[in-house]
Amino acid sequence: MLEVPARLSSSRYTDAIAACNECANACDFCSAACLREPDPRHMAKCIALDMDCAEVCRLAAAAMARDSAHLPYVCELCARICESCAEECASHESQHCQDCAWACRRCAQVCSDLFP
């Protein structure tokens, strides 16, 4: 197992980066699982939000890693899209949607807490 260099592991954004990456992965899994539903047309909004959310979470994680000057704006956008995705996913009974909603809510909270 590779060890994380000390300069990265002590970053003040380590937990937030992890939450963003976890959310992006949950959204990717959810969108793929929704596409395998018997009639994925009724999941179109969920799939689209999953894709948007995964991308903005990756953007936020990258912005945190480089301590971007625009990080407050990126985090605000990430939190908003995560909340929207969580709301949509929570409206579906599938476990992958429920898991995604949880990851989205966690990421939204972490991003919001960085810049209250």
Coordinates of N, CA, C and O in Angstrom, one line a residue:
M1 N 0.8 -1.2 0.0 CA 0.0 0.0 0.0 C 0.9 1.2 0.0 O 1.8 1.3 0.8
L2 N 0.5 2.2 -0.8 CA 1.3 3.4 -0.9 C 1.0 4.3 0.3 O -0.2 4.5 0.6
E3 N 2.0 5.0 0.8 CA 1.8 5.9 1.9 C 1.6 7.3 1.3 O 2.3 7.7 0.4
V4 N 0.6 8.1 1.9 CA 0.4 9.4 1.4 C 1.5 10.3 2.0 O 1.8 10.3 3.1
P5 N 2.1 11.1 1.1 CA 3.1 12.0 1.5 C 2.6 13.0 2.6 O 1.4 13.4 2.6
A6 N 3.4 13.3 3.6 CA 3.0 14.1 4.8 C 2.4 15.5 4.3 O 1.4 15.9 4.9
R7 N 3.0 16.1 3.3 CA 2.5 17.4 2.9 C 1.1 17.3 2.3 O 0.3 18.3 2.4
L8 N 0.6 16.1 1.8 CA -0.7 16.0 1.3 C -1.7 15.6 2.5 O -2.8 16.0 2.5
S9 N -1.2 14.7 3.3 CA -2.1 14.2 4.4 C -2.4 15.3 5.4 O -3.4 15.1 6.1
S10 N -1.6 16.3 5.5 CA -1.9 17.3 6.5 C -2.7 18.5 6.0 O -2.9 19.5 6.7
S11 N -3.1 18.4 4.7 CA -3.8 19.5 4.1 C -5.1 19.7 4.9 O -5.8 18.7 5.3
R12 N -5.5 20.9 5.0 CA -6.8 21.2 5.7 C -8.0 20.8 4.9 O -9.1 20.8 5.4
Y13 N -7.8 20.4 3.7 CA -8.9 19.9 2.8 C -9.0 18.4 2.7 O -9.8 17.9 1.9
T14 N -8.1 17.7 3.4 CA -8.1 16.2 3.2 C -9.4 15.6 3.3 O -9.8 14.8 2.4
D15 N -10.2 15.9 4.4 CA -11.5 15.2 4.6 C -12.5 15.7 3.5 O -13.3 14.9 3.0
A16 N -12.4 16.9 3.1 CA -13.4 17.5 2.1 C -13.1 16.8 0.7 O -14.0 16.5 0.0
I17 N -11.8 16.7 0.4 CA -11.4 16.1 -0.9 C -11.9 14.6 -0.9 O -12.5 14.2 -1.9
A18 N -11.8 13.9 0.2 CA -12.3 12.5 0.3 C -13.8 12.5 0.2 O -14.3 11.6 -0.5
A19 N -14.5 13.4 0.8 CA -16.0 13.5 0.6 C -16.4 13.8 -0.8 O -17.3 13.2 -1.3
C20 N -15.7 14.7 -1.5 CA -16.0 15.0 -2.9 C -15.7 13.8 -3.8 O -16.5 13.4 -4.6
N21 N -14.6 13.1 -3.5 CA -14.3 11.9 -4.4 C -15.3 10.8 -4.1 O -15.7 10.1 -5.0
E22 N -15.7 10.6 -2.8 CA -16.7 9.6 -2.5 C -18.0 9.9 -3.2 O -18.7 9.0 -3.7
C23 N -18.4 11.1 -3.2 CA -19.6 11.5 -3.8 C -19.6 11.3 -5.3 O -20.5 10.8 -5.9
A24 N -18.5 11.7 -5.9 CA -18.3 11.5 -7.4 C -18.5 10.0 -7.7 O -19.2 9.7 -8.7
N25 N -17.8 9.2 -6.9 CA -17.9 7.7 -7.2 C -19.3 7.2 -7.0 O -19.8 6.4 -7.8
A26 N -20.0 7.7 -5.9 CA -21.4 7.3 -5.7 C -22.3 7.7 -6.8 O -23.2 7.0 -7.3
C27 N -22.1 8.9 -7.3 CA -22.9 9.4 -8.5 C -22.6 8.6 -9.7 O -23.5 8.3 -10.5
D28 N -21.4 8.3 -10.0 CA -21.0 7.4 -11.1 C -21.7 6.1 -11.0 O -22.3 5.6 -12.0
F29 N -21.7 5.5 -9.9 CA -22.3 4.2 -9.7 C -23.8 4.3 -9.8 O -24.4 3.5 -10.5
C30 N -24.4 5.3 -9.3 CA -25.8 5.5 -9.3 C -26.3 5.7 -10.8 O -27.3 5.1 -11.2
S31 N -25.6 6.6 -11.5 CA -26.0 6.8 -12.9 C -25.9 5.5 -13.7 O -26.8 5.2 -14.5
A32 N -24.9 4.7 -13.5 CA -24.7 3.5 -14.3 C -25.8 2.5 -13.9 O -26.4 1.8 -14.7
A33 N -26.1 2.4 -12.6 CA -27.2 1.5 -12.1 C -28.5 2.0 -12.6 O -29.4 1.1 -13.0
C34 N -28.8 3.2 -12.7 CA -30.1 3.7 -13.2 C -30.2 3.4 -14.7 O -31.3 3.1 -15.1
L35 N -29.1 3.4 -15.4 CA -29.2 3.0 -16.8 C -29.5 1.6 -17.0 O -30.0 1.2 -18.1
R36 N -29.2 0.7 -16.0 CA -29.5 -0.7 -16.1 C -31.0 -1.0 -15.6 O -31.4 -2.2 -15.6
E37 N -31.7 0.0 -15.2 CA -33.1 -0.2 -14.8 C -33.9 -0.7 -16.0 O -33.5 -0.4 -17.1
P38 N -35.0 -1.5 -15.7 CA -35.8 -2.0 -16.9 C -36.3 -0.8 -17.8 O -36.3 -1.0 -19.0
D39 N -36.6 0.3 -17.3 CA -37.1 1.4 -18.1 C -36.3 2.7 -17.6 O -36.8 3.4 -16.8
P40 N -35.1 2.9 -18.1 CA -34.3 4.0 -17.6 C -34.8 5.4 -17.9 O -34.3 6.4 -17.3
R41 N -35.8 5.5 -18.8 CA -36.3 6.8 -19.2 C -36.9 7.5 -17.9 O -36.7 8.8 -17.8
H42 N -37.5 6.8 -17.0 CA -38.0 7.5 -15.8 C -36.9 8.0 -14.9 O -37.2 8.7 -13.9
M43 N -35.7 7.5 -15.1 CA -34.6 7.9 -14.3 C -33.7 9.0 -14.9 O -32.6 9.3 -14.4
A44 N -34.2 9.6 -16.0 CA -33.4 10.6 -16.8 C -32.9 11.7 -16.0 O -31.7 12.1 -16.0
K45 N -33.8 12.3 -15.1 CA -33.4 13.4 -14.3 C -32.3 13.0 -13.3 O -31.3 13.7 -13.1
C46 N -32.5 11.8 -12.7 CA -31.5 11.3 -11.7 C -30.1 11.1 -12.4 O -29.1 11.5 -11.9
I47 N -30.2 10.5 -13.6 CA -28.9 10.2 -14.3 C -28.2 11.5 -14.6 O -27.0 11.7 -14.4
A48 N -28.9 12.5 -15.1 CA -28.3 13.8 -15.5 C -27.7 14.5 -14.3 O -26.6 15.0 -14.4
L49 N -28.5 14.5 -13.2 CA -28.0 15.1 -12.0 C -26.7 14.4 -11.4 O -25.8 15.0 -11.0
D50 N -26.8 13.1 -11.5 CA -25.6 12.3 -11.1 C -24.4 12.7 -11.9 O -23.3 12.9 -11.3
M51 N -24.5 12.8 -13.2 CA -23.4 13.2 -14.0 C -22.9 14.6 -13.7 O -21.7 14.8 -13.6
D52 N -23.8 15.6 -13.5 CA -23.4 16.9 -13.1 C -22.7 16.9 -11.8 O -21.7 17.6 -11.6
C53 N -23.2 16.2 -10.8 CA -22.7 16.2 -9.5 C -21.3 15.6 -9.5 O -20.4 16.1 -8.8
A54 N -21.2 14.5 -10.2 CA -19.8 13.8 -10.2 C -18.8 14.8 -10.7 O -17.7 14.9 -10.2
E55 N -19.1 15.5 -11.8 CA -18.1 16.4 -12.4 C -17.8 17.6 -11.5 O -16.6 17.9 -11.3
V56 N -18.8 18.1 -10.8 CA -18.5 19.3 -10.0 C -17.8 18.8 -8.7 O -16.9 19.6 -8.2
C57 N -18.0 17.6 -8.2 CA -17.3 17.1 -7.1 C -15.8 16.9 -7.4 O -14.9 17.2 -6.6
R58 N -15.5 16.4 -8.6 CA -14.2 16.3 -9.1 C -13.5 17.7 -9.2 O -12.3 17.8 -8.9
L59 N -14.2 18.6 -9.7 CA -13.7 20.0 -9.9 C -13.4 20.5 -8.5 O -12.3 21.1 -8.3
A60 N -14.3 20.4 -7.5 CA -14.1 20.9 -6.2 C -12.8 20.2 -5.5 O -12.0 20.9 -4.9
A61 N -12.7 18.9 -5.7 CA -11.6 18.2 -5.1 C -10.3 18.7 -5.7 O -9.3 18.9 -5.0
A62 N -10.2 18.9 -7.0 CA -9.0 19.4 -7.7 C -8.7 20.9 -7.2 O -7.6 21.2 -7.0
A63 N -9.8 21.7 -7.1 CA -9.6 23.1 -6.6 C -9.0 23.1 -5.2 O -8.2 23.9 -4.8
M64 N -9.5 22.2 -4.3 CA -9.0 22.1 -3.0 C -7.5 21.6 -3.0 O -6.7 22.2 -2.2
A65 N -7.2 20.7 -3.8 CA -5.8 20.2 -3.9 C -4.8 21.2 -4.2 O -3.7 21.2 -3.8
R66 N -5.3 22.2 -5.1 CA -4.3 23.3 -5.4 C -4.6 24.6 -4.7 O -4.0 25.6 -5.0
D67 N -5.5 24.5 -3.7 CA -5.9 25.7 -2.9 C -6.2 26.9 -3.8 O -5.7 28.0 -3.7
S68 N -7.1 26.6 -4.7 CA -7.5 27.6 -5.7 C -8.1 28.9 -5.1 O -8.8 28.9 -4.1
A69 N -7.8 30.0 -5.7 CA -8.3 31.3 -5.2 C -9.9 31.3 -5.4 O -10.5 32.1 -4.7
H70 N -10.4 30.5 -6.3 CA -11.8 30.5 -6.5 C -12.5 29.4 -5.7 O -13.7 29.1 -5.9
L71 N -11.8 28.8 -4.8 CA -12.4 27.7 -4.0 C -13.7 28.0 -3.3 O -14.6 27.2 -3.4
P72 N -13.9 29.2 -2.7 CA -15.2 29.4 -2.1 C -16.4 29.3 -3.1 O -17.4 28.8 -2.8
Y73 N -16.2 29.8 -4.3 CA -17.2 29.7 -5.3 C -17.5 28.3 -5.8 O -18.6 27.9 -6.0
V74 N -16.4 27.6 -6.0 CA -16.5 26.2 -6.4 C -17.2 25.4 -5.4 O -18.0 24.5 -5.7
C75 N -16.8 25.6 -4.1 CA -17.5 24.8 -3.0 C -19.0 25.2 -2.9 O -19.8 24.3 -2.6
E76 N -19.3 26.4 -3.1 CA -20.7 26.8 -3.1 C -21.5 26.1 -4.2 O -22.6 25.6 -4.0
L77 N -20.9 26.1 -5.4 CA -21.6 25.4 -6.5 C -21.7 23.9 -6.3 O -22.7 23.3 -6.5
C78 N -20.6 23.3 -5.7 CA -20.6 21.9 -5.4 C -21.7 21.6 -4.4 O -22.5 20.6 -4.6
A79 N -21.8 22.4 -3.4 CA -22.8 22.1 -2.3 C -24.2 22.2 -2.9 O -25.1 21.4 -2.6
R80 N -24.5 23.2 -3.8 CA -25.8 23.4 -4.4 C -26.2 22.2 -5.3 O -27.3 21.7 -5.2
I81 N -25.2 21.8 -6.1 CA -25.5 20.7 -7.0 C -25.7 19.4 -6.2 O -26.5 18.6 -6.5
C82 N -24.8 19.2 -5.2 CA -25.0 18.0 -4.4 C -26.3 17.9 -3.7 O -27.0 16.9 -3.6
E83 N -26.8 19.1 -3.2 CA -28.1 19.1 -2.6 C -29.2 18.7 -3.6 O -30.2 18.0 -3.3
S84 N -29.1 19.3 -4.8 CA -30.1 19.0 -5.8 C -30.1 17.5 -6.2 O -31.2 16.9 -6.3
C85 N -28.9 17.0 -6.3 CA -28.8 15.5 -6.6 C -29.3 14.7 -5.5 O -30.0 13.7 -5.7
A86 N -29.0 15.1 -4.3 CA -29.5 14.3 -3.1 C -31.0 14.3 -3.1 O -31.6 13.2 -2.8
E87 N -31.6 15.4 -3.3 CA -33.1 15.5 -3.3 C -33.7 14.5 -4.4 O -34.6 13.8 -4.1
E88 N -33.1 14.6 -5.6 CA -33.6 13.7 -6.6 C -33.4 12.2 -6.3 O -34.3 11.4 -6.4
C89 N -32.2 11.9 -5.9 CA -31.9 10.5 -5.6 C -32.7 10.0 -4.4 O -33.2 8.8 -4.4
A90 N -33.0 10.8 -3.4 CA -33.7 10.4 -2.3 C -35.2 10.1 -2.6 O -35.9 9.3 -1.9
S91 N -35.6 10.6 -3.7 CA -37.0 10.3 -4.2 C -37.2 8.9 -4.8 O -38.3 8.5 -5.1
H92 N -36.1 8.2 -5.0 CA -36.2 6.9 -5.6 C -35.9 5.8 -4.5 O -35.1 6.1 -3.6
E93 N -36.5 4.7 -4.6 CA -36.3 3.6 -3.6 C -35.1 2.8 -3.8 O -34.6 2.2 -2.8
S94 N -34.5 2.8 -4.9 CA -33.3 1.9 -5.2 C -32.2 2.2 -4.1 O -32.0 3.4 -3.8
Q95 N -31.5 1.2 -3.7 CA -30.5 1.4 -2.7 C -29.3 2.2 -3.3 O -28.8 3.1 -2.5
H96 N -29.0 2.1 -4.5 CA -27.9 2.9 -5.1 C -28.3 4.4 -5.1 O -27.5 5.2 -4.9
C97 N -29.6 4.7 -5.3 CA -30.0 6.1 -5.2 C -30.0 6.6 -3.7 O -29.6 7.7 -3.5
Q98 N -30.4 5.8 -2.8 CA -30.3 6.1 -1.4 C -28.9 6.4 -0.9 O -28.6 7.3 -0.2
D99 N -28.0 5.5 -1.4 CA -26.6 5.6 -1.0 C -26.0 6.9 -1.6 O -25.2 7.6 -1.0
C100 N -26.4 7.2 -2.9 CA -25.9 8.4 -3.5 C -26.4 9.6 -2.8 O -25.7 10.6 -2.6
A101 N -27.7 9.6 -2.4 CA -28.3 10.7 -1.7 C -27.5 11.0 -0.4 O -27.2 12.2 -0.1
W102 N -27.1 10.0 0.3 CA -26.3 10.1 1.5 C -25.0 10.8 1.2 O -24.6 11.7 1.9
A103 N -24.3 10.2 0.2 CA -23.0 10.8 -0.2 C -23.1 12.2 -0.6 O -22.2 13.1 -0.3
C104 N -24.1 12.6 -1.3 CA -24.3 13.9 -1.8 C -24.6 14.9 -0.6 O -24.0 16.0 -0.6
R105 N -25.4 14.4 0.3 CA -25.7 15.3 1.5 C -24.4 15.5 2.3 O -24.2 16.6 2.8
R106 N -23.6 14.5 2.5 CA -22.4 14.6 3.2 C -21.4 15.6 2.5 O -20.9 16.4 3.2
C107 N -21.3 15.4 1.2 CA -20.4 16.3 0.5 C -20.9 17.7 0.5 O -20.1 18.7 0.7
A108 N -22.2 17.9 0.4 CA -22.7 19.3 0.4 C -22.4 19.9 1.8 O -22.1 21.1 1.9
Q109 N -22.6 19.2 2.9 CA -22.3 19.7 4.2 C -20.9 20.0 4.4 O -20.5 21.1 4.9
V110 N -20.0 19.1 4.0 CA -18.6 19.4 4.1 C -18.1 20.6 3.3 O -17.4 21.5 3.8
C111 N -18.6 20.8 2.1 CA -18.3 21.9 1.3 C -18.8 23.2 1.9 O -18.2 24.2 1.9
S112 N -20.1 23.2 2.4 CA -20.7 24.3 3.0 C -19.9 24.7 4.3 O -19.8 25.9 4.6
D113 N -19.5 23.8 5.0 CA -18.7 24.0 6.3 C -17.4 24.7 6.0 O -16.9 25.4 6.9
L114 N -16.8 24.5 4.9 CA -15.5 25.1 4.6 C -15.5 26.6 4.5 O -14.6 27.3 4.9
F115 N -16.6 27.1 4.0 CA -16.8 28.6 3.8 C -18.2 29.0 4.2 O -19.1 29.3 3.4
P116 N -18.4 29.1 5.5 CA -19.8 29.3 6.0 C -20.3 30.8 5.7 O -19.6 31.7 5.4

